[in-house]
Amino acid sequence: MTTTNAIELKQICKRFGKVLANNNISLSIRKHEILAILGENGSGKTTLMNIISGIYRPDSGHIYVNDKEVIIHSPQDAHTLKIGMIHQHYKLVNVFTATENIILGQSEQSVLHLDQIKKDIQTICDSYGFKINLDQKIYSMSISQKQTVEIVKTLYQGADILILDEPTAVLTPQETTNLFKILKAMRDAGKAIVIITHKLNEVLEISDRVSILRKGEYIDTIATKDATIAHLTELMVGQKVPLNIQRSVPQNTKRRLTVENLTVTNKDNIHVLKNISFTAHSGEILGIAGISGSGTKELFEAIAGIQSATGSIIYYDQTDKPITISGLTPQKIKQAGASIAFVPEDRLGMGLIGSMGISKNVILTNYKDRHISITDYTSHKKKAEAIIQKMGVVTPSTEYPVRRLSGGNIQKVLVGREISSQPGVLLVAYPVRGLDINSSYAIYNQLNKEKERGCAVISLIEDLDVLIELSDRILVLYNGHITGIVDARKTTKEELGILMTSDGDNK
């Protein structure tokens, strides 16, 4: 297998104000290879890849593509050089079909021959094992289906060098396995593939080499066959990191939320949740497990007041007073006296406003009318500063637009904001998505602190090993109904896998 370089970077530097994102970074990306880029949040991984893909221009340094020095001014330049990047936040038009998104902006022809285009796209899909309905609208797709559209779109553009930013962030184990199979087929066909990720087990499984960045600087590149999780973690952080979750035994638990016969129906009049019933207790972490499309998203959004549903949802305050929140909006839930915080799966689309800084995103959670006083703003700025300090957010200021932060730092802002409200119920969907391993374990321990404070934590985590280690009980969804609620201390990944992919006992 060839070791010819597809891309070589020499002494790349990039600064944003006072933040030196990349400092004299030199590394290579080879053809017939999957290269993993590792580093803590804010280490410069995404910035470096954005330079390669033409989103940013380096302040200094040199880029070579196929041994020829190039200047990449824009994504169009990258496209011409057959470089494509699949971002964490997909750039798709929701009301268009998969085919329409794939060809959007691609053709210079005045007349598009859709039948032939579909055949060409299907040939790409068949070559690598993609399964996609080319006539399906984006808004009706799961996260993994949208990702597939993005990858096929990049290949349809003719990319030979593919960069994937956190490609498995919200994929189920089954979806991840399928993606890895496809990536390996692409590598074997001669593509150069780069993945930015924080999941070290997956790095060991999928990559050929690993390059590590720390605080904007290049540390080392090692062959994956010579790597261990402990060594990679130490290279990323600069010191040994204890990788264990301090799970405490639930104390003085009380009912905090009861859900009875909850049903959610989608636009096609299909029940995506069917008569769901369970109780979440203060002082415990109730884990949620389920494959894509099982109803986990709808469950969280129904409890948070974002998704319309039938059935009963009752919140119990500190005095055990019942507060019915069924059918209420998030604002009315708060006005009723129920303290519920929600970290959604879609952090920029639903959780935060990307064009705003951290301070203004904090204000959003307490917005009551159209008038925000200077005193209110000063208070929220202090809260933003506290979140930055507590969560270790890397940002130039509290007013820096959150969409310009790295994916992991965006997640830290969202999780930190919701935890800061000290809720009675904390709903968290993929709380460590995009976070490095050090920050992930800090979040896990924060969730435990919320539990010990008396909060009822309901957490959806894609890593089943972590879900078992962190949770007290685990509720499993399949095809819109509960297939089991198990003791996390006694269950296994195998048992959860069976419950996640079959009707189980249909409890």
Short mmCIF file of C-alpha atoms in Angstrom, two decimals:
data_model
loop_
_atom_site.label_atom_id
_atom_site.label_comp_id
_atom_site.label_asym_id
_atom_site.label_seq_id
_atom_site.Cartn_x
_atom_site.Cartn_y
_atom_site.Cartn_z
CA MET A 1 0.00 0.00 0.00
CA THR A 2 1.38 3.42 -0.99
CA THR A 3 2.54 6.00 1.56
CA THR A 4 2.39 8.91 -0.88
CA ASN A 5 1.32 12.18 0.74
CA ALA A 6 -2.03 13.60 -0.34
CA ILE A 7 -1.48 16.75 1.75
CA GLU A 8 1.54 18.09 3.57
CA LEU A 9 1.35 21.03 5.98
CA LYS A 10 4.43 23.01 6.96
CA GLN A 11 4.59 25.53 9.80
CA ILE A 12 0.91 26.52 9.66
CA CYS A 13 -0.01 29.42 11.95
CA LYS A 14 -3.48 30.90 12.59
CA ARG A 15 -4.48 33.49 15.17
CA PHE A 16 -7.92 34.78 16.21
CA GLY A 17 -7.33 37.97 18.15
CA LYS A 18 -5.29 37.01 21.19
CA VAL A 19 -5.91 33.28 20.69
CA LEU A 20 -3.18 31.41 18.80
CA ALA A 21 -5.22 28.54 17.38
CA ASN A 22 -2.43 26.93 15.32
CA ASN A 23 1.25 27.50 16.05
CA ASN A 24 3.80 26.22 13.49
CA ILE A 25 1.97 22.95 12.81
CA SER A 26 3.54 20.51 10.36
CA LEU A 27 2.02 17.13 9.50
CA SER A 28 1.13 14.94 6.54
CA ILE A 29 -2.00 13.16 5.31
CA ARG A 30 -1.37 10.10 3.17
CA LYS A 31 -3.32 8.43 0.39
CA HIS A 32 -4.75 5.00 1.26
CA GLU A 33 -4.87 6.09 4.91
CA ILE A 34 -7.23 7.06 7.70
CA LEU A 35 -5.53 9.65 9.89
CA ALA A 36 -7.09 10.54 13.25
CA ILE A 37 -6.53 14.03 14.64
CA LEU A 38 -6.70 14.13 18.44
CA GLY A 39 -6.57 16.95 20.94
CA GLU A 40 -8.46 18.62 23.75
CA ASN A 41 -11.15 21.17 22.95
CA GLY A 42 -9.49 24.32 21.70
CA SER A 43 -6.32 22.47 20.66
CA GLY A 44 -6.72 23.70 17.07
CA LYS A 45 -7.94 20.53 15.33
CA THR A 46 -10.98 21.99 13.58
CA THR A 47 -9.20 25.25 12.79
CA LEU A 48 -6.44 23.31 11.03
CA MET A 49 -8.93 21.30 9.01
CA ASN A 50 -10.89 24.47 8.17
CA ILE A 51 -7.66 25.87 6.73
CA ILE A 52 -7.26 22.82 4.52
CA SER A 53 -10.89 23.05 3.38
CA GLY A 54 -10.65 26.77 2.56
CA ILE A 55 -12.87 28.17 5.31
CA TYR A 56 -9.93 29.93 6.98
CA ARG A 57 -6.70 31.21 5.50
CA PRO A 58 -3.48 30.61 7.44
CA ASP A 59 -1.54 33.63 8.66
CA SER A 60 1.65 31.87 7.60
CA GLY A 61 2.92 28.47 6.49
CA HIS A 62 2.73 26.27 3.40
CA ILE A 63 0.25 23.70 2.07
CA TYR A 64 1.20 21.04 -0.47
CA VAL A 65 -1.37 18.90 -2.30
CA ASN A 66 0.08 15.98 -4.24
CA ASP A 67 3.58 17.46 -3.68
CA LYS A 68 2.63 20.80 -5.27
CA GLU A 69 2.41 23.96 -3.15
CA VAL A 70 -1.06 25.50 -3.28
CA ILE A 71 -2.91 28.48 -1.84
CA ILE A 72 -6.45 27.70 -0.69
CA HIS A 73 -8.47 30.90 -0.55
CA SER A 74 -11.94 29.39 -0.36
CA PRO A 75 -13.96 26.16 -0.21
CA GLN A 76 -14.18 26.40 -4.02
CA ASP A 77 -10.37 26.24 -4.20
CA ALA A 78 -10.46 23.18 -1.93
CA HIS A 79 -13.14 21.64 -4.14
CA THR A 80 -10.93 22.18 -7.20
CA LEU A 81 -8.12 20.39 -5.35
CA LYS A 82 -10.54 17.51 -4.61
CA ILE A 83 -10.71 18.26 -0.87
CA GLY A 84 -14.04 17.89 0.92
CA MET A 85 -15.02 18.39 4.55
CA ILE A 86 -18.04 17.00 6.37
CA HIS A 87 -18.73 19.28 9.31
CA GLN A 88 -20.37 18.47 12.65
CA HIS A 89 -23.29 20.74 11.77
CA TYR A 90 -24.54 19.59 8.40
CA LYS A 91 -24.97 22.17 5.64
CA LEU A 92 -28.14 20.82 4.05
CA VAL A 93 -31.42 22.38 2.91
CA ASN A 94 -34.15 20.71 4.96
CA VAL A 95 -36.96 21.02 2.42
CA PHE A 96 -34.88 19.53 -0.42
CA THR A 97 -34.46 15.85 -1.19
CA ALA A 98 -31.18 13.98 -0.84
CA THR A 99 -30.60 14.25 -4.60
CA GLU A 100 -31.32 17.98 -4.66
CA ASN A 101 -28.88 18.58 -1.81
CA ILE A 102 -26.17 16.47 -3.42
CA ILE A 103 -26.29 18.39 -6.71
CA LEU A 104 -26.93 21.81 -5.18
CA GLY A 105 -24.40 24.22 -6.67
CA GLN A 106 -22.61 21.42 -8.52
CA SER A 107 -23.75 21.69 -12.09
CA GLU A 108 -23.07 24.47 -14.58
CA GLN A 109 -25.49 22.99 -17.07
CA SER A 110 -28.67 24.91 -17.90
CA VAL A 111 -30.66 21.66 -17.95
CA LEU A 112 -30.27 18.99 -15.30
CA HIS A 113 -30.91 15.40 -16.31
CA LEU A 114 -32.10 14.07 -12.96
CA ASP A 115 -32.50 10.47 -14.09
CA GLN A 116 -28.84 10.28 -15.10
CA ILE A 117 -27.76 12.21 -12.01
CA LYS A 118 -29.57 9.72 -9.78
CA LYS A 119 -27.86 6.84 -11.58
CA ASP A 120 -24.47 8.49 -11.03
CA ILE A 121 -25.21 9.07 -7.36
CA GLN A 122 -26.49 5.50 -6.95
CA THR A 123 -23.26 4.20 -8.49
CA ILE A 124 -21.30 6.01 -5.76
CA CYS A 125 -23.61 4.61 -3.10
CA ASP A 126 -23.27 1.08 -4.44
CA SER A 127 -19.47 1.38 -4.65
CA TYR A 128 -19.05 2.10 -0.94
CA GLY A 129 -22.17 0.53 0.58
CA PHE A 130 -24.21 3.68 1.33
CA LYS A 131 -27.90 3.08 1.94
CA ILE A 132 -29.96 6.16 1.15
CA ASN A 133 -33.35 7.08 -0.29
CA LEU A 134 -32.46 9.73 -2.86
CA ASP A 135 -36.05 11.07 -2.92
CA GLN A 136 -36.35 11.51 0.86
CA LYS A 137 -36.59 15.03 2.27
CA ILE A 138 -33.80 16.06 4.63
CA TYR A 139 -36.18 17.18 7.41
CA SER A 140 -37.49 13.62 7.74
CA MET A 141 -34.02 12.06 8.03
CA SER A 142 -32.14 10.86 11.09
CA ILE A 143 -28.74 12.30 11.97
CA SER A 144 -26.93 9.34 10.40
CA GLN A 145 -28.95 9.66 7.19
CA LYS A 146 -28.05 13.36 6.94
CA GLN A 147 -24.42 12.47 7.45
CA THR A 148 -24.65 9.95 4.62
CA VAL A 149 -26.02 12.65 2.31
CA GLU A 150 -23.11 14.94 3.23
CA ILE A 151 -20.52 12.24 2.51
CA VAL A 152 -22.14 11.22 -0.79
CA LYS A 153 -22.36 14.91 -1.75
CA THR A 154 -18.63 15.30 -1.12
CA LEU A 155 -17.81 12.21 -3.17
CA TYR A 156 -20.12 13.38 -5.98
CA GLN A 157 -18.03 16.56 -6.09
CA GLY A 158 -15.06 14.33 -6.85
CA ALA A 159 -13.22 14.57 -3.53
CA ASP A 160 -10.18 12.35 -3.05
CA ILE A 161 -9.34 13.85 0.36
CA LEU A 162 -12.16 13.71 2.91
CA ILE A 163 -12.17 15.37 6.33
CA LEU A 164 -14.83 14.31 8.83
CA ASP A 165 -15.34 16.38 11.99
CA GLU A 166 -16.67 14.19 14.84
CA PRO A 167 -18.32 11.74 12.41
CA THR A 168 -19.67 9.39 15.12
CA ALA A 169 -20.72 12.08 17.62
CA VAL A 170 -24.41 11.07 17.71
CA LEU A 171 -24.37 7.72 15.93
CA THR A 172 -25.48 4.49 17.54
CA PRO A 173 -22.98 1.61 17.80
CA GLN A 174 -24.63 -0.03 14.81
CA GLU A 175 -24.44 3.16 12.72
CA THR A 176 -20.82 3.67 13.72
CA THR A 177 -19.93 0.14 12.65
CA ASN A 178 -21.53 0.74 9.25
CA LEU A 179 -19.75 4.09 8.83
CA PHE A 180 -16.37 2.53 9.64
CA LYS A 181 -16.98 -0.18 7.07
CA ILE A 182 -17.62 2.52 4.47
CA LEU A 183 -14.58 4.59 5.49
CA LYS A 184 -12.32 1.56 5.21
CA ALA A 185 -13.70 0.83 1.72
CA MET A 186 -12.99 4.43 0.73
CA ARG A 187 -9.45 4.19 2.13
CA ASP A 188 -8.82 0.95 0.28
CA ALA A 189 -10.00 2.64 -2.92
CA GLY A 190 -7.23 5.22 -2.54
CA LYS A 191 -8.93 8.05 -0.67
CA ALA A 192 -7.09 10.02 2.00
CA ILE A 193 -9.37 10.31 5.04
CA VAL A 194 -9.02 12.46 8.13
CA ILE A 195 -11.27 12.10 11.16
CA ILE A 196 -11.37 14.56 14.04
CA THR A 197 -12.65 12.69 17.08
CA HIS A 198 -12.44 12.34 20.84
CA LYS A 199 -13.46 8.68 21.04
CA LEU A 200 -10.22 6.88 21.70
CA ASN A 201 -11.61 3.36 21.34
CA GLU A 202 -12.78 4.30 17.86
CA VAL A 203 -9.42 5.84 17.02
CA LEU A 204 -7.75 2.52 17.80
CA GLU A 205 -10.34 0.69 15.70
CA ILE A 206 -10.50 2.80 12.55
CA SER A 207 -7.28 4.80 12.05
CA ASP A 208 -3.88 3.93 10.62
CA ARG A 209 -2.00 6.80 12.26
CA VAL A 210 -2.82 9.36 14.94
CA SER A 211 -1.65 12.99 15.06
CA ILE A 212 -1.96 14.79 18.39
CA LEU A 213 -2.36 18.55 18.93
CA ARG A 214 -2.17 20.33 22.27
CA LYS A 215 -2.95 24.01 22.87
CA GLY A 216 -2.52 24.83 19.21
CA GLU A 217 0.77 23.00 18.76
CA TYR A 218 1.72 19.75 17.05
CA ILE A 219 2.86 17.11 19.56
CA ASP A 220 3.43 13.87 17.66
CA THR A 221 2.17 11.37 15.08
CA ILE A 222 2.23 7.69 15.97
CA ALA A 223 1.15 4.47 14.28
CA THR A 224 -2.17 3.31 15.70
CA LYS A 225 -0.84 -0.20 16.17
CA ASP A 226 1.63 1.22 18.70
CA ALA A 227 -0.95 3.34 20.57
CA THR A 228 -2.88 2.82 23.80
CA ILE A 229 -5.69 4.88 25.31
CA ALA A 230 -3.55 5.85 28.30
CA HIS A 231 -0.67 7.01 26.09
CA LEU A 232 -2.91 8.97 23.71
CA THR A 233 -4.64 10.67 26.63
CA GLU A 234 -1.33 11.66 28.18
CA LEU A 235 -0.13 13.10 24.86
CA MET A 236 -3.34 15.15 24.48
CA VAL A 237 -3.47 16.52 28.00
CA GLY A 238 0.23 16.64 28.86
CA GLN A 239 -0.20 14.51 31.96
CA LYS A 240 -1.77 11.24 33.07
CA VAL A 241 -5.55 11.43 33.40
CA PRO A 242 -7.62 9.15 35.67
CA LEU A 243 -10.36 7.68 33.47
CA ASN A 244 -12.99 6.63 35.97
CA ILE A 245 -16.50 7.76 36.84
CA GLN A 246 -17.27 8.36 40.50
CA ARG A 247 -20.78 6.90 40.64
CA SER A 248 -22.37 7.29 44.05
CA VAL A 249 -25.20 5.23 45.51
CA PRO A 250 -28.57 7.05 45.30
CA GLN A 251 -29.59 8.61 48.63
CA ASN A 252 -33.06 9.72 49.83
CA THR A 253 -34.62 9.36 46.40
CA LYS A 254 -38.08 10.80 45.76
CA ARG A 255 -40.23 10.88 42.68
CA ARG A 256 -39.45 14.00 40.68
CA LEU A 257 -41.12 13.27 37.34
CA THR A 258 -43.80 10.82 36.31
CA VAL A 259 -44.71 10.09 32.72
CA GLU A 260 -47.90 8.16 31.99
CA ASN A 261 -49.12 6.91 28.61
CA LEU A 262 -47.03 9.45 26.69
CA THR A 263 -47.68 9.26 22.95
CA VAL A 264 -46.12 11.37 20.20
CA THR A 265 -47.45 11.33 16.64
CA ASN A 266 -45.46 12.69 13.69
CA LYS A 267 -46.63 14.53 10.57
CA ASP A 268 -47.42 11.26 8.84
CA ASN A 269 -49.74 10.25 11.70
CA ILE A 270 -47.29 7.58 12.86
CA HIS A 271 -46.77 7.00 16.59
CA VAL A 272 -43.07 7.61 17.25
CA LEU A 273 -43.73 7.15 20.98
CA LYS A 274 -46.42 4.73 22.13
CA ASN A 275 -47.87 4.89 25.66
CA ILE A 276 -44.56 5.50 27.44
CA SER A 277 -44.74 5.32 31.26
CA PHE A 278 -41.94 5.68 33.83
CA THR A 279 -40.82 7.60 36.92
CA ALA A 280 -37.57 9.55 37.36
CA HIS A 281 -36.33 10.07 40.91
CA SER A 282 -34.32 12.79 42.57
CA GLY A 283 -30.82 11.66 43.43
CA GLU A 284 -30.49 9.22 40.51
CA ILE A 285 -29.29 9.15 36.93
CA LEU A 286 -31.79 7.50 34.63
CA GLY A 287 -29.95 6.54 31.46
CA ILE A 288 -31.76 6.31 28.13
CA ALA A 289 -30.68 3.88 25.41
CA GLY A 290 -32.09 3.51 21.92
CA ILE A 291 -31.04 3.34 18.30
CA SER A 292 -31.75 6.16 15.85
CA GLY A 293 -35.49 6.55 15.30
CA SER A 294 -36.46 4.71 18.48
CA GLY A 295 -38.16 7.81 19.95
CA THR A 296 -35.43 9.11 22.28
CA LYS A 297 -35.43 12.58 20.68
CA GLU A 298 -39.21 12.87 20.89
CA LEU A 299 -39.22 11.69 24.52
CA PHE A 300 -36.82 14.43 25.62
CA GLU A 301 -38.57 17.13 23.60
CA ALA A 302 -42.02 16.14 24.90
CA ILE A 303 -40.87 16.41 28.52
CA ALA A 304 -39.19 19.76 27.79
CA GLY A 305 -42.39 21.12 26.23
CA ILE A 306 -41.05 21.39 22.70
CA GLN A 307 -42.85 18.40 21.18
CA SER A 308 -46.64 18.01 21.14
CA ALA A 309 -47.80 14.85 22.90
CA THR A 310 -50.74 13.19 24.58
CA GLY A 311 -50.61 11.57 27.99
CA SER A 312 -49.57 12.83 31.42
CA ILE A 313 -46.31 14.46 32.54
CA ILE A 314 -46.18 15.52 36.19
CA TYR A 315 -43.30 17.31 37.93
CA TYR A 316 -42.97 17.09 41.73
CA ASP A 317 -41.28 19.97 43.53
CA GLN A 318 -39.20 19.80 46.74
CA THR A 319 -42.37 19.54 48.86
CA ASP A 320 -43.71 16.71 46.65
CA LYS A 321 -46.35 19.06 45.24
CA PRO A 322 -47.50 17.78 41.81
CA ILE A 323 -47.30 20.20 38.89
CA THR A 324 -48.90 19.02 35.66
CA ILE A 325 -46.75 20.16 32.73
CA SER A 326 -48.37 18.13 29.95
CA GLY A 327 -48.99 20.30 26.90
CA LEU A 328 -47.18 23.35 28.30
CA THR A 329 -44.52 25.35 26.47
CA PRO A 330 -41.05 25.64 28.07
CA GLN A 331 -41.89 29.16 29.29
CA LYS A 332 -45.20 28.04 30.82
CA ILE A 333 -43.50 25.04 32.43
CA LYS A 334 -41.19 27.47 34.17
CA GLN A 335 -44.04 29.78 35.15
CA ALA A 336 -45.89 26.81 36.64
CA GLY A 337 -43.00 26.26 39.05
CA ALA A 338 -41.37 23.24 37.40
CA SER A 339 -37.59 23.46 37.18
CA ILE A 340 -36.52 21.57 34.06
CA ALA A 341 -33.29 22.11 32.10
CA PHE A 342 -32.68 20.62 28.68
CA VAL A 343 -29.46 20.01 26.73
CA PRO A 344 -30.77 19.07 23.25
CA GLU A 345 -29.08 16.98 20.60
CA ASP A 346 -29.08 19.92 18.15
CA ARG A 347 -26.93 22.34 20.13
CA LEU A 348 -26.89 25.26 17.66
CA GLY A 349 -30.24 24.68 15.99
CA MET A 350 -32.15 24.34 19.26
CA GLY A 351 -29.87 24.92 22.25
CA LEU A 352 -27.96 28.11 21.46
CA ILE A 353 -28.08 31.06 19.07
CA GLY A 354 -24.82 30.86 17.17
CA SER A 355 -24.50 34.55 16.33
CA MET A 356 -24.70 35.55 20.01
CA GLY A 357 -22.00 35.42 22.66
CA ILE A 358 -22.17 33.37 25.84
CA SER A 359 -23.62 36.26 27.91
CA LYS A 360 -26.62 36.73 25.62
CA ASN A 361 -27.18 32.98 25.39
CA VAL A 362 -27.35 32.92 29.19
CA ILE A 363 -29.94 35.74 29.10
CA LEU A 364 -32.16 33.61 26.84
CA THR A 365 -32.94 31.17 29.65
CA ASN A 366 -34.32 33.96 31.86
CA TYR A 367 -35.94 36.08 29.19
CA LYS A 368 -39.34 37.26 30.46
CA ASP A 369 -40.08 40.33 28.37
CA ARG A 370 -38.52 42.56 25.75
CA HIS A 371 -36.66 44.71 28.26
CA ILE A 372 -33.29 43.66 29.65
CA SER A 373 -31.78 46.13 32.12
CA ILE A 374 -28.08 46.92 32.44
CA THR A 375 -28.16 45.26 35.86
CA ASP A 376 -29.63 42.09 34.35
CA TYR A 377 -26.98 42.07 31.63
CA THR A 378 -24.15 42.56 34.13
CA SER A 379 -25.50 39.65 36.17
CA HIS A 380 -25.67 37.37 33.16
CA LYS A 381 -22.20 38.37 32.05
CA LYS A 382 -20.93 37.24 35.45
CA LYS A 383 -22.82 33.95 34.99
CA ALA A 384 -21.20 33.56 31.57
CA GLU A 385 -17.76 34.15 33.09
CA ALA A 386 -18.54 31.54 35.76
CA ILE A 387 -19.53 29.01 33.07
CA ILE A 388 -16.31 29.70 31.17
CA GLN A 389 -14.29 29.16 34.33
CA LYS A 390 -16.17 26.09 35.58
CA MET A 391 -16.41 24.29 32.23
CA GLY A 392 -13.00 25.31 30.87
CA VAL A 393 -14.45 27.02 27.77
CA VAL A 394 -11.77 28.35 25.40
CA THR A 395 -13.06 31.68 24.03
CA PRO A 396 -11.64 35.17 23.46
CA SER A 397 -14.50 36.77 25.44
CA THR A 398 -18.04 36.35 26.73
CA GLU A 399 -19.28 38.22 23.64
CA TYR A 400 -17.52 36.05 21.06
CA PRO A 401 -20.16 34.36 18.79
CA VAL A 402 -20.60 30.79 20.00
CA ARG A 403 -20.87 29.45 16.44
CA ARG A 404 -17.21 30.40 15.97
CA LEU A 405 -16.12 28.25 18.91
CA SER A 406 -15.00 24.66 18.46
CA GLY A 407 -17.74 22.03 18.67
CA GLY A 408 -16.58 20.87 22.07
CA ASN A 409 -16.54 24.38 23.49
CA ILE A 410 -20.06 24.99 22.18
CA GLN A 411 -21.15 21.87 24.04
CA LYS A 412 -19.44 23.06 27.23
CA VAL A 413 -21.33 26.37 27.01
CA LEU A 414 -24.68 24.61 26.59
CA VAL A 415 -24.14 22.03 29.35
CA GLY A 416 -22.71 24.68 31.68
CA ARG A 417 -25.64 27.02 31.13
CA GLU A 418 -28.25 24.35 31.87
CA ILE A 419 -26.45 23.02 34.97
CA SER A 420 -26.03 26.57 36.31
CA SER A 421 -29.81 26.87 36.74
CA GLN A 422 -29.70 24.06 39.36
CA PRO A 423 -32.78 22.32 37.93
CA GLY A 424 -34.97 19.71 39.57
CA VAL A 425 -34.89 17.66 36.37
CA LEU A 426 -31.95 17.75 33.99
CA LEU A 427 -32.48 16.31 30.51
CA VAL A 428 -29.22 15.79 28.64
CA ALA A 429 -28.98 14.37 25.12
CA TYR A 430 -25.42 13.42 24.23
CA PRO A 431 -23.84 15.65 26.94
CA VAL A 432 -20.23 14.99 25.87
CA ARG A 433 -20.73 15.20 22.11
CA GLY A 434 -17.60 16.76 20.66
CA LEU A 435 -15.73 16.81 23.97
CA ASP A 436 -12.24 15.44 24.50
CA ILE A 437 -11.79 12.58 26.94
CA ASN A 438 -10.58 14.79 29.79
CA SER A 439 -13.56 17.15 29.45
CA SER A 440 -15.95 14.21 28.99
CA TYR A 441 -15.05 12.73 32.34
CA ALA A 442 -15.39 16.16 33.92
CA ILE A 443 -18.96 16.32 32.55
CA TYR A 444 -19.76 12.81 33.79
CA ASN A 445 -18.67 13.83 37.26
CA GLN A 446 -20.71 17.06 36.98
CA LEU A 447 -23.78 14.94 36.25
CA ASN A 448 -23.00 12.90 39.35
CA LYS A 449 -22.78 16.11 41.39
CA GLU A 450 -26.20 17.16 40.08
CA LYS A 451 -27.53 13.77 41.11
CA GLU A 452 -26.01 14.11 44.60
CA ARG A 453 -27.54 17.60 44.86
CA GLY A 454 -30.95 15.97 44.50
CA CYS A 455 -31.58 16.51 40.81
CA ALA A 456 -33.25 13.85 38.66
CA VAL A 457 -30.85 13.43 35.75
CA ILE A 458 -32.17 11.82 32.58
CA SER A 459 -29.26 11.23 30.21
CA LEU A 460 -28.97 9.89 26.68
CA ILE A 461 -25.39 8.72 26.04
CA GLU A 462 -24.31 6.84 22.92
CA ASP A 463 -21.36 5.07 24.56
CA LEU A 464 -22.96 2.04 26.20
CA ASP A 465 -19.92 1.37 28.41
CA VAL A 466 -20.21 4.89 29.85
CA LEU A 467 -24.01 4.67 30.09
CA ILE A 468 -23.74 1.53 32.22
CA GLU A 469 -20.96 2.95 34.38
CA LEU A 470 -22.69 6.32 34.96
CA SER A 471 -26.38 5.43 35.31
CA ASP A 472 -28.35 3.96 38.19
CA ARG A 473 -31.15 2.66 35.98
CA ILE A 474 -31.39 2.46 32.19
CA LEU A 475 -34.60 2.82 30.20
CA VAL A 476 -34.42 1.25 26.75
CA LEU A 477 -36.56 2.34 23.80
CA TYR A 478 -37.19 0.46 20.60
CA ASN A 479 -39.63 1.42 17.86
CA GLY A 480 -41.35 3.96 20.11
CA HIS A 481 -41.98 1.86 23.19
CA ILE A 482 -40.10 0.75 26.30
CA THR A 483 -38.52 -2.68 26.02
CA GLY A 484 -37.01 -2.64 29.48
CA ILE A 485 -35.91 -0.61 32.51
CA VAL A 486 -32.84 -2.30 33.96
CA ASP A 487 -30.49 -1.91 36.91
CA ALA A 488 -27.31 -0.37 35.45
CA ARG A 489 -25.16 -2.10 38.05
CA LYS A 490 -26.37 -5.52 36.92
CA THR A 491 -26.92 -5.18 33.18
CA THR A 492 -24.50 -5.79 30.29
CA LYS A 493 -23.91 -4.25 26.88
CA GLU A 494 -25.22 -7.46 25.35
CA GLU A 495 -28.50 -7.21 27.25
CA LEU A 496 -28.90 -3.56 26.26
CA GLY A 497 -28.11 -4.40 22.64
CA ILE A 498 -30.89 -6.98 22.53
CA LEU A 499 -33.38 -4.57 24.10
CA MET A 500 -32.33 -1.79 21.70
CA THR A 501 -32.92 -3.87 18.58
CA SER A 502 -35.99 -5.96 19.41
CA ASP A 503 -39.31 -5.82 21.22
CA GLY A 504 -37.80 -7.54 24.26
CA ASP A 505 -40.44 -8.09 26.90
CA ASN A 506 -42.35 -4.98 25.70
CA LYS A 507 -42.59 -3.70 29.24
#
